[in-house]
PDB file of C-alpha atoms in Angstrom:
ATOM      1  CA  UNK S 921     114.215 128.533 136.853  1.00  0.00           C
ATOM      2  CA  UNK S 922     116.496 125.958 138.216  1.00  0.00           C
ATOM      3  CA  UNK S 923     115.309 122.355 138.767  1.00  0.00           C
ATOM      4  CA  UNK S 924     116.744 118.932 139.412  1.00  0.00           C
ATOM      5  CA  UNK S 925     114.736 115.894 138.418  1.00  0.00           C
ATOM      6  CA  UNK S 926     115.128 112.352 139.756  1.00  0.00           C
ATOM      7  CA  UNK S 927     112.679 109.465 140.186  1.00  0.00           C
ATOM      8  CA  UNK S 928     110.713 109.422 143.388  1.00  0.00           C
ATOM      9  CA  UNK S 929     111.201 105.895 144.204  1.00  0.00           C
ATOM     10  CA  UNK S 930     112.885 102.834 142.876  1.00  0.00           C
ATOM     11  CA  UNK S 931     112.938  99.134 143.849  1.00  0.00           C
ATOM     12  CA  UNK S 932     115.792  96.631 143.431  1.00  0.00           C
ATOM     13  CA  UNK S 933     116.776  93.173 144.555  1.00  0.00           C
ATOM     14  CA  UNK S 934     119.650  92.400 146.901  1.00  0.00           C
ATOM     15  CA  UNK S 935     122.812  91.607 144.967  1.00  0.00           C
ATOM     16  CA  UNK S 936     121.654  93.356 141.799  1.00  0.00           C
ATOM     17  CA  UNK S 937     122.600  96.591 140.166  1.00  0.00           C
ATOM     18  CA  UNK S 938     120.529  99.709 140.095  1.00  0.00           C
ATOM     19  CA  UNK S 939     120.885 103.117 138.234  1.00  0.00           C
ATOM     20  CA  UNK S 940     119.480 106.259 139.619  1.00  0.00           C
ATOM     21  CA  UNK S 941     119.105 109.007 137.115  1.00  0.00           C
ATOM     22  CA  UNK S 942     119.317 112.773 137.629  1.00  0.00           C
ATOM     23  CA  UNK S 943     118.692 115.603 135.086  1.00  0.00           C
ATOM     24  CA  UNK S 944     119.323 119.132 135.874  1.00  0.00           C
ATOM     25  CA  UNK S 945     118.824 122.679 134.528  1.00  0.00           C
ATOM     26  CA  UNK S 946     120.674 125.343 136.496  1.00  0.00           C
ATOM     27  CA  UNK S 947     122.188 128.738 136.151  1.00  0.00           C
ATOM     28  CA  UNK S 948     125.790 127.604 135.431  1.00  0.00           C
ATOM     29  CA  UNK S 949     127.496 124.607 136.621  1.00  0.00           C
ATOM     30  CA  UNK S 950     130.228 123.918 139.170  1.00  0.00           C
ATOM     31  CA  UNK S 951     129.794 120.225 139.825  1.00  0.00           C
ATOM     32  CA  UNK S 952     127.270 117.603 140.656  1.00  0.00           C
ATOM     33  CA  UNK S 953     127.007 115.815 144.042  1.00  0.00           C
ATOM     34  CA  UNK S 954     125.318 112.661 145.179  1.00  0.00           C
ATOM     35  CA  UNK S 955     124.369 112.162 148.772  1.00  0.00           C
ATOM     36  CA  UNK S 956     122.880 109.302 150.679  1.00  0.00           C
ATOM     37  CA  UNK S 957     120.242 109.742 153.310  1.00  0.00           C
ATOM     38  CA  UNK S 958     119.051 106.920 155.578  1.00  0.00           C
ATOM     39  CA  UNK S 959     115.634 107.441 157.085  1.00  0.00           C
ATOM     40  CA  UNK S 960     115.798 109.711 160.129  1.00  0.00           C
ATOM     41  CA  UNK S 961     119.425 110.700 159.545  1.00  0.00           C
ATOM     42  CA  UNK S 962     121.233 113.525 157.905  1.00  0.00           C
ATOM     43  CA  UNK S 963     122.673 113.287 154.302  1.00  0.00           C
ATOM     44  CA  UNK S 964     126.197 111.853 153.834  1.00  0.00           C
ATOM     45  CA  UNK S 965     128.425 112.728 150.904  1.00  0.00           C
ATOM     46  CA  UNK S 966     128.908 110.027 148.262  1.00  0.00           C
ATOM     47  CA  UNK S 967     130.422 111.479 145.085  1.00  0.00           C
ATOM     48  CA  UNK S 968     131.339 114.550 143.096  1.00  0.00           C
ATOM     49  CA  UNK S 969     131.525 114.954 139.272  1.00  0.00           C
ATOM     50  CA  UNK S 970     132.703 118.106 137.488  1.00  0.00           C
ATOM     51  CA  UNK S 971     134.023 116.608 134.284  1.00  0.00           C
ATOM     52  CA  UNK S 972     132.211 114.349 131.863  1.00  0.00           C
ATOM     53  CA  UNK S 973     132.727 110.577 132.505  1.00  0.00           C
ATOM     54  CA  UNK S 974     132.554 107.932 135.124  1.00  0.00           C
ATOM     55  CA  UNK S 975     133.864 108.157 138.647  1.00  0.00           C
ATOM     56  CA  UNK S 976     134.047 104.840 140.388  1.00  0.00           C
ATOM     57  CA  UNK S 977     134.255 104.521 144.196  1.00  0.00           C
ATOM     58  CA  UNK S 978     133.927 100.848 145.342  1.00  0.00           C
ATOM     59  CA  UNK S 979     130.308  99.649 144.709  1.00  0.00           C
ATOM     60  CA  UNK S 980     129.145 103.099 143.792  1.00  0.00           C
ATOM     61  CA  UNK S 981     129.910 104.953 140.498  1.00  0.00           C
ATOM     62  CA  UNK S 982     128.691 108.263 139.254  1.00  0.00           C
ATOM     63  CA  UNK S 983     128.471 109.438 135.669  1.00  0.00           C
ATOM     64  CA  UNK S 984     128.112 112.963 134.296  1.00  0.00           C
ATOM     65  CA  UNK S 985     127.309 114.400 130.874  1.00  0.00           C
ATOM     66  CA  UNK S 986     127.360 118.157 131.116  1.00  0.00           C
ATOM     67  CA  UNK S 987     126.106 118.640 127.486  1.00  0.00           C
ATOM     68  CA  UNK S 988     122.971 116.488 128.353  1.00  0.00           C
ATOM     69  CA  UNK S 989     122.496 117.914 131.876  1.00  0.00           C
ATOM     70  CA  UNK S 990     122.416 114.314 133.045  1.00  0.00           C
ATOM     71  CA  UNK S 991     124.008 112.096 135.782  1.00  0.00           C
ATOM     72  CA  UNK S 992     123.364 108.802 137.128  1.00  0.00           C
ATOM     73  CA  UNK S 993     124.377 107.031 140.251  1.00  0.00           C
ATOM     74  CA  UNK S 994     125.116 103.256 139.746  1.00  0.00           C
ATOM     75  CA  UNK S 995     125.036 100.966 142.799  1.00  0.00           C
ATOM     76  CA  UNK S 996     126.415  97.481 142.355  1.00  0.00           C
ATOM     77  CA  UNK S 997     126.053  94.303 144.529  1.00  0.00           C
ATOM     78  CA  UNK S 998     123.152  95.886 146.304  1.00  0.00           C
ATOM     79  CA  UNK S 999     122.977  95.228 150.032  1.00  0.00           C
ATOM     80  CA  UNK S1000     119.987  95.668 152.302  1.00  0.00           C
ATOM     81  CA  UNK S1001     121.877  98.662 153.973  1.00  0.00           C
ATOM     82  CA  UNK S1002     121.789 100.403 150.719  1.00  0.00           C
ATOM     83  CA  UNK S1003     118.110 101.160 151.345  1.00  0.00           C
ATOM     84  CA  UNK S1004     118.029 104.934 151.662  1.00  0.00           C
ATOM     85  CA  UNK S1005     117.154 108.149 149.804  1.00  0.00           C
ATOM     86  CA  UNK S1006     119.717 109.251 147.310  1.00  0.00           C
ATOM     87  CA  UNK S1007     119.937 112.963 146.713  1.00  0.00           C
ATOM     88  CA  UNK S1008     121.359 114.572 143.547  1.00  0.00           C
ATOM     89  CA  UNK S1009     122.595 118.226 144.043  1.00  0.00           C
ATOM     90  CA  UNK S1010     124.201 120.701 141.512  1.00  0.00           C
ATOM     91  CA  UNK S1011     126.362 123.607 142.346  1.00  0.00           C
ATOM     92  CA  UNK S1012     125.471 126.562 140.176  1.00  0.00           C
ATOM     93  CA  UNK S1013     127.482 129.437 138.975  1.00  0.00           C
ATOM     94  CA  UNK S1014     126.854 131.240 142.377  1.00  0.00           C
ATOM     95  CA  UNK S1015     128.292 128.180 144.135  1.00  0.00           C
ATOM     96  CA  UNK S1016     124.875 127.464 145.639  1.00  0.00           C
ATOM     97  CA  UNK S1017     123.720 123.859 145.910  1.00  0.00           C
ATOM     98  CA  UNK S1018     120.504 123.141 144.195  1.00  0.00           C
ATOM     99  CA  UNK S1019     118.839 119.930 145.541  1.00  0.00           C
ATOM    100  CA  UNK S1020     116.808 117.395 143.868  1.00  0.00           C
ATOM    101  CA  UNK S1021     113.789 115.897 145.916  1.00  0.00           C
ATOM    102  CA  UNK S1022     115.609 112.565 146.338  1.00  0.00           C
ATOM    103  CA  UNK S1023     115.064 109.066 145.114  1.00  0.00           C
ATOM    104  CA  UNK S1024     113.912 106.487 147.749  1.00  0.00           C
ATOM    105  CA  UNK S1025     115.570 103.203 146.995  1.00  0.00           C
ATOM    106  CA  UNK S1026     113.906 100.074 148.398  1.00  0.00           C
ATOM    107  CA  UNK S1027     115.950  96.845 148.393  1.00  0.00           C
ATOM    108  CA  UNK S1028     114.251  93.528 148.481  1.00  0.00           C
ATOM    109  CA  UNK S1029     115.723  90.297 149.582  1.00  0.00           C
TER     110      UNK S1029
ATOM    111  CA  UNK U 280     134.472 110.405 161.248  1.00  0.00           C
ATOM    112  CA  UNK U 281     131.798 113.249 161.866  1.00  0.00           C
ATOM    113  CA  UNK U 282     133.154 116.700 161.023  1.00  0.00           C
ATOM    114  CA  UNK U 283     130.004 118.539 161.969  1.00  0.00           C
ATOM    115  CA  UNK U 284     128.136 118.102 165.204  1.00  0.00           C
ATOM    116  CA  UNK U 285     124.658 119.290 166.282  1.00  0.00           C
ATOM    117  CA  UNK U 286     123.185 119.683 169.693  1.00  0.00           C
ATOM    118  CA  UNK U 287     120.661 118.647 170.866  1.00  0.00           C
ATOM    119  CA  UNK U 288     119.632 115.685 168.729  1.00  0.00           C
ATOM    120  CA  UNK U 289     116.071 115.727 170.063  1.00  0.00           C
ATOM    121  CA  UNK U 290     113.984 118.557 171.520  1.00  0.00           C
ATOM    122  CA  UNK U 291     110.498 118.398 172.763  1.00  0.00           C
ATOM    123  CA  UNK U 292     109.026 121.752 173.855  1.00  0.00           C
ATOM    124  CA  UNK U 293     105.699 123.424 174.610  1.00  0.00           C
ATOM    125  CA  UNK U 294     104.153 125.829 172.149  1.00  0.00           C
ATOM    126  CA  UNK U 295     105.386 129.527 172.551  1.00  0.00           C
ATOM    127  CA  UNK U 296     108.824 128.626 173.841  1.00  0.00           C
ATOM    128  CA  UNK U 297     112.056 129.204 172.095  1.00  0.00           C
ATOM    129  CA  UNK U 298     114.638 126.511 171.183  1.00  0.00           C
ATOM    130  CA  UNK U 299     118.273 126.911 170.464  1.00  0.00           C
ATOM    131  CA  UNK U 300     120.116 124.502 168.123  1.00  0.00           C
ATOM    132  CA  UNK U 301     123.921 124.467 167.893  1.00  0.00           C
ATOM    133  CA  UNK U 302     125.997 123.476 165.053  1.00  0.00           C
ATOM    134  CA  UNK U 303     129.729 123.002 165.446  1.00  0.00           C
ATOM    135  CA  UNK U 304     132.464 122.354 162.933  1.00  0.00           C
ATOM    136  CA  UNK U 305     134.937 119.878 164.412  1.00  0.00           C
ATOM    137  CA  UNK U 306     138.687 120.367 163.709  1.00  0.00           C
ATOM    138  CA  UNK U 307     138.175 122.916 160.931  1.00  0.00           C
ATOM    139  CA  UNK U 308     136.994 126.586 160.703  1.00  0.00           C
ATOM    140  CA  UNK U 309     133.774 127.135 158.794  1.00  0.00           C
ATOM    141  CA  UNK U 310     133.172 130.682 157.553  1.00  0.00           C
ATOM    142  CA  UNK U 311     129.881 129.445 156.059  1.00  0.00           C
ATOM    143  CA  UNK U 312     127.374 127.157 157.402  1.00  0.00           C
ATOM    144  CA  UNK U 313     123.873 126.314 156.144  1.00  0.00           C
ATOM    145  CA  UNK U 314     120.606 125.567 157.909  1.00  0.00           C
ATOM    146  CA  UNK U 315     118.109 123.161 156.376  1.00  0.00           C
ATOM    147  CA  UNK U 316     114.644 122.017 157.414  1.00  0.00           C
ATOM    148  CA  UNK U 317     113.203 118.640 156.236  1.00  0.00           C
ATOM    149  CA  UNK U 318     109.625 117.544 156.814  1.00  0.00           C
ATOM    150  CA  UNK U 319     108.796 113.837 156.584  1.00  0.00           C
ATOM    151  CA  UNK U 320     109.151 112.340 153.203  1.00  0.00           C
ATOM    152  CA  UNK U 321     110.176 115.680 151.669  1.00  0.00           C
ATOM    153  CA  UNK U 322     113.439 117.013 150.380  1.00  0.00           C
ATOM    154  CA  UNK U 323     115.856 119.277 152.120  1.00  0.00           C
ATOM    155  CA  UNK U 324     114.861 122.882 152.179  1.00  0.00           C
ATOM    156  CA  UNK U 325     117.488 125.593 152.600  1.00  0.00           C
ATOM    157  CA  UNK U 326     116.490 128.053 155.294  1.00  0.00           C
ATOM    158  CA  UNK U 327     119.495 130.313 155.391  1.00  0.00           C
ATOM    159  CA  UNK U 328     123.123 130.684 154.897  1.00  0.00           C
ATOM    160  CA  UNK U 329     125.102 131.635 157.980  1.00  0.00           C
ATOM    161  CA  UNK U 330     128.170 133.751 157.533  1.00  0.00           C
ATOM    162  CA  UNK U 331     130.708 134.170 160.428  1.00  0.00           C
ATOM    163  CA  UNK U 332     130.756 137.673 161.510  1.00  0.00           C
ATOM    164  CA  UNK U 333     127.941 138.944 159.498  1.00  0.00           C
ATOM    165  CA  UNK U 334     124.144 138.647 159.060  1.00  0.00           C
ATOM    166  CA  UNK U 335     122.701 135.416 157.762  1.00  0.00           C
ATOM    167  CA  UNK U 336     121.126 135.302 154.350  1.00  0.00           C
ATOM    168  CA  UNK U 337     117.554 133.881 154.528  1.00  0.00           C
ATOM    169  CA  UNK U 338     115.754 132.175 151.818  1.00  0.00           C
ATOM    170  CA  UNK U 339     112.448 133.486 150.379  1.00  0.00           C
ATOM    171  CA  UNK U 340     109.609 132.725 152.815  1.00  0.00           C
ATOM    172  CA  UNK U 341     111.742 132.125 155.788  1.00  0.00           C
ATOM    173  CA  UNK U 342     111.098 134.590 158.629  1.00  0.00           C
ATOM    174  CA  UNK U 343     114.297 135.985 159.983  1.00  0.00           C
ATOM    175  CA  UNK U 344     112.687 137.188 163.229  1.00  0.00           C
ATOM    176  CA  UNK U 345     111.334 133.769 163.920  1.00  0.00           C
ATOM    177  CA  UNK U 346     114.412 131.747 163.010  1.00  0.00           C
ATOM    178  CA  UNK U 347     117.364 133.675 164.524  1.00  0.00           C
ATOM    179  CA  UNK U 348     120.861 132.677 163.271  1.00  0.00           C
ATOM    180  CA  UNK U 349     124.087 133.685 165.000  1.00  0.00           C
ATOM    181  CA  UNK U 350     127.494 132.683 163.730  1.00  0.00           C
ATOM    182  CA  UNK U 351     129.702 134.267 166.218  1.00  0.00           C
ATOM    183  CA  UNK U 352     132.735 132.156 165.755  1.00  0.00           C
ATOM    184  CA  UNK U 353     134.392 130.102 162.918  1.00  0.00           C
ATOM    185  CA  UNK U 354     133.253 126.884 164.562  1.00  0.00           C
ATOM    186  CA  UNK U 355     129.779 127.662 165.950  1.00  0.00           C
ATOM    187  CA  UNK U 356     126.474 128.686 164.370  1.00  0.00           C
ATOM    188  CA  UNK U 357     123.227 128.657 166.398  1.00  0.00           C
ATOM    189  CA  UNK U 358     119.550 128.597 165.159  1.00  0.00           C
ATOM    190  CA  UNK U 359     117.035 129.821 167.569  1.00  0.00           C
ATOM    191  CA  UNK U 360     113.404 128.964 166.770  1.00  0.00           C
ATOM    192  CA  UNK U 361     111.434 131.708 168.599  1.00  0.00           C
ATOM    193  CA  UNK U 362     107.976 131.273 169.980  1.00  0.00           C
ATOM    194  CA  UNK U 363     107.760 127.803 168.496  1.00  0.00           C
ATOM    195  CA  UNK U 364     104.455 126.352 167.244  1.00  0.00           C
ATOM    196  CA  UNK U 365     103.463 122.844 166.296  1.00  0.00           C
ATOM    197  CA  UNK U 366     104.035 123.691 162.610  1.00  0.00           C
ATOM    198  CA  UNK U 367     107.647 124.195 163.352  1.00  0.00           C
ATOM    199  CA  UNK U 368     108.043 120.541 164.257  1.00  0.00           C
ATOM    200  CA  UNK U 369     110.588 119.231 161.727  1.00  0.00           C
ATOM    201  CA  UNK U 370     114.082 117.843 161.333  1.00  0.00           C
ATOM    202  CA  UNK U 371     116.694 120.697 161.329  1.00  0.00           C
ATOM    203  CA  UNK U 372     120.015 120.039 159.789  1.00  0.00           C
ATOM    204  CA  UNK U 373     123.106 122.065 159.544  1.00  0.00           C
ATOM    205  CA  UNK U 374     125.925 121.788 157.189  1.00  0.00           C
ATOM    206  CA  UNK U 375     129.328 123.422 156.729  1.00  0.00           C
ATOM    207  CA  UNK U 376     131.442 123.874 153.627  1.00  0.00           C
ATOM    208  CA  UNK U 377     134.657 121.840 153.376  1.00  0.00           C
ATOM    209  CA  UNK U 378     137.031 121.337 150.585  1.00  0.00           C
ATOM    210  CA  UNK U 379     136.942 118.097 148.715  1.00  0.00           C
ATOM    211  CA  UNK U 380     140.098 116.092 149.173  1.00  0.00           C
ATOM    212  CA  UNK U 381     142.338 116.259 146.163  1.00  0.00           C
ATOM    213  CA  UNK U 382     140.414 119.017 144.406  1.00  0.00           C
ATOM    214  CA  UNK U 383     139.611 122.719 144.318  1.00  0.00           C
ATOM    215  CA  UNK U 384     135.991 122.324 144.836  1.00  0.00           C
ATOM    216  CA  UNK U 385     134.079 122.305 148.171  1.00  0.00           C
ATOM    217  CA  UNK U 386     131.026 120.418 149.312  1.00  0.00           C
ATOM    218  CA  UNK U 387     128.737 120.459 152.307  1.00  0.00           C
ATOM    219  CA  UNK U 388     129.051 118.077 155.145  1.00  0.00           C
ATOM    220  CA  UNK U 389     126.044 117.670 157.262  1.00  0.00           C
ATOM    221  CA  UNK U 390     125.565 117.579 160.933  1.00  0.00           C
ATOM    222  CA  UNK U 391     123.404 114.628 162.342  1.00  0.00           C
ATOM    223  CA  UNK U 392     120.359 116.825 162.453  1.00  0.00           C
ATOM    224  CA  UNK U 393     117.977 117.848 165.344  1.00  0.00           C
ATOM    225  CA  UNK U 394     114.312 116.699 165.678  1.00  0.00           C
ATOM    226  CA  UNK U 395     112.156 119.311 167.028  1.00  0.00           C
ATOM    227  CA  UNK U 396     108.654 118.431 168.337  1.00  0.00           C
ATOM    228  CA  UNK U 397     106.460 121.288 169.347  1.00  0.00           C
ATOM    229  CA  UNK U 398     103.467 120.215 171.587  1.00  0.00           C
TER     230      UNK U 398
END
């Protein structure tokens, strides 16, 4: 079967750094996506990785290791508005997006 | 700015009635749109893939006669929840494929979602 695993919930402090991990097993691989979803809202696209390595975009960075079936989303200089769920999704060989259950990130002052 | 819109954002209806939700792609043509459902504190669940000019592809366990999907144009897909019941109360979200800037790959951009409450 296909599955995406990520922690259910994480807590971090404002101004700190947090890393949200995602491991996956899918039928083929055509890229890994991270989305942010605030409570009561639809997901918004954050990042895309298809090659191994780190993609940096402002305070957010995403890393991919295809051989390990592993990715992480790194959030720096955390702000209260970063409190949200972070969804990891993998596009398989059929170009279908397989979704993780999401990681709820709680930011404390 | 938003690339996908949904209407209405909120619906409250009586049990047994039908509700239509519209999903529009703004300033681009979407041959493929997706309909998701999300219950509180749960992940997105793909209901169906909507293809312009052809029948939708439903995921296992989703009743196609209950959740009618029509994708009659390249900018509009509709989801009709027929004979809605309280257990259909959920957050319904559509998305459309759009190419990622600077790359060959596509991703999904989501509409703002529609909250359905069936009394």
